[in-house]
Coordinates of C-alpha atoms in Angstrom, one line a residue:
P1 CA 14.8 -8.5 -14.0
L2 CA 12.8 -11.7 -13.5
A3 CA 9.9 -9.8 -11.9
D4 CA 10.0 -7.4 -14.7
Q5 CA 9.1 -10.3 -17.1
L6 CA 5.8 -10.7 -15.4
P7 CA 4.2 -7.8 -17.3
N8 CA 5.4 -9.2 -20.6
T9 CA 2.1 -10.5 -21.9
K10 CA 3.0 -10.3 -25.6
P11 CA 2.0 -13.6 -27.3
V12 CA 4.8 -15.7 -28.8
A13 CA 4.7 -16.9 -32.4
G14 CA 1.9 -19.3 -33.1
E15 CA -0.3 -18.3 -30.2
K16 CA -3.9 -17.4 -30.9
P17 CA -5.2 -14.2 -29.4
E18 CA -8.1 -16.0 -27.7
D19 CA -5.6 -18.3 -26.0
A20 CA -3.4 -15.5 -24.8
Y21 CA -4.3 -15.7 -21.1
D22 CA -3.8 -19.5 -20.8
A23 CA -0.6 -19.3 -22.9
Y24 CA 0.8 -16.6 -20.6
I25 CA -0.1 -18.5 -17.5
S26 CA 1.6 -21.6 -18.9
R27 CA 4.8 -19.7 -19.6
V28 CA 4.8 -18.3 -16.1
R29 CA 4.1 -21.7 -14.5
D30 CA 6.6 -23.6 -16.6
T31 CA 9.4 -21.1 -16.9
L32 CA 9.3 -17.9 -14.9
A33 CA 8.0 -19.2 -11.6
P34 CA 10.5 -22.0 -11.4
A35 CA 13.3 -19.6 -12.3
A36 CA 12.2 -17.1 -9.7
S37 CA 11.9 -19.7 -6.9
Q38 CA 15.3 -21.1 -7.8
L39 CA 16.8 -17.6 -7.6
M40 CA 15.3 -17.2 -4.1
A41 CA 16.7 -20.5 -3.0
T42 CA 20.2 -19.7 -4.4
A43 CA 20.2 -16.3 -2.8
G44 CA 19.5 -17.8 0.6
N45 CA 19.3 -14.3 2.1
D46 CA 16.3 -12.7 3.9
A47 CA 17.1 -9.3 2.5
M48 CA 17.2 -10.5 -1.0
W49 CA 14.0 -12.5 -0.5
K50 CA 12.3 -9.4 0.8
M51 CA 13.3 -7.3 -2.2
L52 CA 12.3 -9.9 -4.8
N53 CA 9.0 -10.7 -3.0
Q54 CA 8.1 -7.0 -3.0
F55 CA 8.9 -6.8 -6.7
V56 CA 6.6 -9.8 -7.4
M57 CA 3.8 -8.7 -5.2
L58 CA 3.7 -5.2 -6.7
K59 CA 2.9 -6.9 -10.0
S60 CA -0.2 -8.4 -8.4
R61 CA -1.7 -4.8 -8.7
S62 CA -1.3 -4.8 -12.4
D63 CA -4.2 -3.7 -14.6
F64 CA -4.0 -7.1 -16.4
A65 CA -5.6 -10.1 -14.8
C66 CA -3.1 -12.5 -16.3
V67 CA -0.2 -10.6 -14.7
R68 CA -1.9 -10.6 -11.3
H69 CA -2.5 -14.4 -11.7
G70 CA 1.2 -14.8 -12.7
A71 CA 2.4 -13.0 -9.6
L72 CA 0.5 -15.5 -7.5
L73 CA 2.0 -18.4 -9.4
V74 CA 5.5 -17.1 -8.7
L75 CA 4.6 -16.7 -5.0
Q76 CA 3.3 -20.3 -4.9
A77 CA 6.5 -21.5 -6.5
C78 CA 8.6 -19.7 -3.8
Y79 CA 6.6 -21.4 -1.1
E80 CA 6.9 -24.8 -2.7
K81 CA 10.7 -24.3 -3.1
L82 CA 11.5 -22.8 0.3
G83 CA 8.6 -24.0 2.5
E84 CA 8.4 -22.7 6.0
E85 CA 11.4 -20.5 5.6
Y86 CA 9.5 -18.3 3.3
L87 CA 6.9 -17.6 6.0
I88 CA 9.1 -14.8 7.2
L89 CA 7.7 -12.7 4.4
L90 CA 4.0 -13.5 5.1
P91 CA 3.2 -10.3 7.1
E92 CA 4.1 -8.1 4.1
T93 CA 2.4 -10.4 1.7
I94 CA -1.0 -10.6 3.5
P95 CA -2.2 -7.1 2.3
Y96 CA -1.8 -8.1 -1.3
L97 CA -3.6 -11.4 -0.8
A98 CA -6.5 -9.5 0.9
E99 CA -6.8 -7.3 -2.2
L100 CA -6.6 -10.3 -4.6
L101 CA -9.4 -12.1 -2.7
E102 CA -11.7 -9.4 -4.0
D103 CA -10.4 -9.4 -7.5
D104 CA -12.9 -8.8 -10.3
D105 CA -11.5 -11.7 -12.4
S106 CA -12.7 -15.1 -11.1
R107 CA -9.5 -16.8 -12.3
V108 CA -7.4 -14.5 -10.1
E109 CA -9.7 -15.0 -7.2
R110 CA -9.4 -18.8 -7.5
A111 CA -5.6 -18.6 -7.8
T112 CA -5.6 -16.5 -4.6
H113 CA -7.6 -19.1 -2.7
E114 CA -5.1 -21.8 -4.0
T115 CA -2.2 -19.7 -2.8
I116 CA -3.7 -19.2 0.6
R117 CA -4.3 -22.9 1.0
L118 CA -0.7 -23.6 0.1
I119 CA 0.6 -21.0 2.6
E120 CA -1.7 -22.4 5.3
S121 CA -0.2 -25.9 4.7
Y122 CA 3.1 -24.5 5.9
L123 CA 1.8 -22.1 8.5
G124 CA -0.3 -24.8 10.2
E125 CA -3.2 -22.4 10.8
S126 CA -5.8 -20.5 8.9
L127 CA -5.0 -17.1 7.4
Q128 CA -8.6 -16.0 7.7
S129 CA -8.0 -14.4 11.1
Y130 CA -5.4 -12.1 9.6
L131 CA -7.3 -11.1 6.5
P132 CA -10.2 -9.3 8.2
F133 CA -7.6 -7.3 10.2
V134 CA -6.1 -6.1 6.9
R135 CA -9.5 -5.0 5.5
D136 CA -10.3 -3.2 8.8
L137 CA -6.9 -1.5 8.8
E138 CA -7.5 -0.1 5.3
W139 CA -11.0 1.1 6.4
R140 CA -9.4 2.8 9.5
K141 CA -6.8 4.4 7.3
D142 CA -9.4 6.1 5.2
E143 CA -11.2 7.1 8.4
L144 CA -8.0 8.5 9.9
R145 CA -7.2 10.5 6.8
S146 CA -10.7 12.0 6.9
V147 CA -10.3 13.0 10.5
V148 CA -6.8 14.5 9.8
F149 CA -8.1 16.4 6.8
W150 CA -10.7 18.3 9.0
L151 CA -8.3 18.7 11.8
I152 CA -5.7 20.3 9.5
A153 CA -8.5 22.5 7.9
A154 CA -9.5 23.8 11.3
F155 CA -5.9 24.3 12.4
S156 CA -5.0 26.1 9.1
L157 CA -8.0 28.5 9.2
S158 CA -7.4 29.3 12.9
I159 CA -3.7 30.0 12.6
G160 CA -4.2 32.0 9.4
S161 CA -6.9 34.1 11.0
I162 CA -4.9 34.8 14.2
L163 CA -1.8 35.8 12.2
G164 CA -3.9 38.0 9.9
V165 CA -5.7 39.7 12.8
L166 CA -2.5 40.4 14.6
G167 CA -0.9 41.8 11.5
L168 CA 2.0 39.3 11.5
R169 CA 3.8 38.5 8.4
G170 CA 7.1 37.0 7.0
L171 CA 9.0 33.7 7.0
P172 CA 8.7 33.0 10.7
C173 CA 4.9 32.8 10.3
L174 CA 5.2 30.2 7.6
I175 CA 7.7 28.2 9.7
V176 CA 5.3 28.3 12.6
Y177 CA 2.5 27.1 10.5
F178 CA 4.3 24.2 8.7
V179 CA 5.8 22.9 12.0
G180 CA 2.4 23.1 13.7
V181 CA 0.5 21.4 10.8
V182 CA 2.8 18.4 11.2
V183 CA 3.1 18.3 14.9
A184 CA -0.5 19.0 16.0
P185 CA -2.1 16.1 14.0
S186 CA 0.7 13.7 15.0
M187 CA 0.1 14.5 18.7
Y188 CA -3.6 14.1 18.2
W189 CA -3.5 10.6 16.7
S190 CA -0.7 9.4 19.0
N191 CA -2.0 10.7 22.3
F192 CA -5.8 10.8 21.9
L193 CA -6.4 8.1 19.3
G194 CA -3.6 5.8 20.5
I195 CA -2.6 5.1 16.9
D196 CA 0.8 3.9 15.7
E197 CA 1.5 5.9 12.6
Q198 CA 3.7 3.1 11.2
D199 CA 0.6 0.9 10.9
F200 CA -0.6 3.4 8.3
G201 CA 2.6 3.9 6.3
G202 CA 4.2 6.6 8.4
K203 CA 3.4 10.3 9.2
M204 CA 3.6 11.7 5.7
E205 CA 1.4 8.9 4.2
I206 CA -1.3 10.1 6.6
L207 CA -0.8 13.8 6.1
N208 CA -0.1 13.7 2.4
D209 CA -3.7 14.2 1.2
S210 CA -4.4 17.1 3.6
I211 CA -1.3 19.4 3.7
G212 CA -1.8 20.9 0.3
S213 CA -5.4 21.9 0.9
G214 CA -4.6 23.0 4.5
A215 CA -1.8 25.3 3.2
A216 CA -4.3 26.9 0.8
M217 CA -6.8 27.6 3.6
F218 CA -4.0 29.0 5.8
M219 CA -2.9 31.4 3.1
L220 CA -6.4 32.6 2.2
S221 CA -7.3 33.3 5.8
W222 CA -4.0 34.9 6.6
V223 CA -3.9 37.2 3.6
G224 CA -7.6 37.9 3.8
F225 CA -7.7 39.0 7.4
Y226 CA -4.4 40.9 7.0
T227 CA -5.6 42.8 3.9
M228 CA -9.0 43.5 5.5
L229 CA -7.6 44.9 8.8
H230 CA -4.2 46.3 8.0
T231 CA -4.2 47.8 4.5

C-alpha cells in the first residue's frame, strides 16, 4: 500500500500547478519515504524487504519523472535507516539504477547519482564496475533474442517442410514441433554459447518474442508442402 502511494501525484489543496513537482517530492521526502523505511525496519525480514523493494523499484519505471524521483527517495531512506543490512538487495536494485542513470529528466538523473553515492558509502566501493555489466547484459539479451528468432525461424521452416513432404499430419506432429522449438534453442545457447538462461530472465523470457512467429512459419510450410504434394 505504501508503494502504491508513489504514483499519487495529485496536488493537495493550495498547491500551484507549476510547483507540483517540488511539492510532490517534498511529500515523499517528508512523509512517504520515512514511513516506508520505518516499515522496512519494523519488518526485519529479508523476504519482506525484497517484496517491498521490488514494489518501490518498479515505480522507478513510471512515465512520470516525479514518481521515478520519489522511488529513489524511498530507496535512499531505506539505506539511511537500515545501512549495510539493506545491501542484501543491491543486486536486484542495480538494473533499475542503470536505467535511471540514463533518464531523460535531469532531476531524476541527479537523484540517481545521489542514491549511488549513498549506497557506495555503505558498500565501501564504487558501483561503476557493476553498472557497465548491466548495460552489457541488456545488449546481449537483445542479441540473444535476435539469434534465437532466426534459429527458431529456420527450425520451424525445416520441420514444417519435412512433415509436409512426408505427408505426416495430426496431433503428434504438433507435439514434436512444440517440444523441439523449446528444446533445440535451449540446447544451442546452453551448450554452444555457454549462456545461463537465468541471467536473461529464464527460458520463456528469451523465447517469448519468437515462438509465435515460428509457429506461423511452421504451419505455413507444413500445410503448403502437404497441400502441394498430397492433395
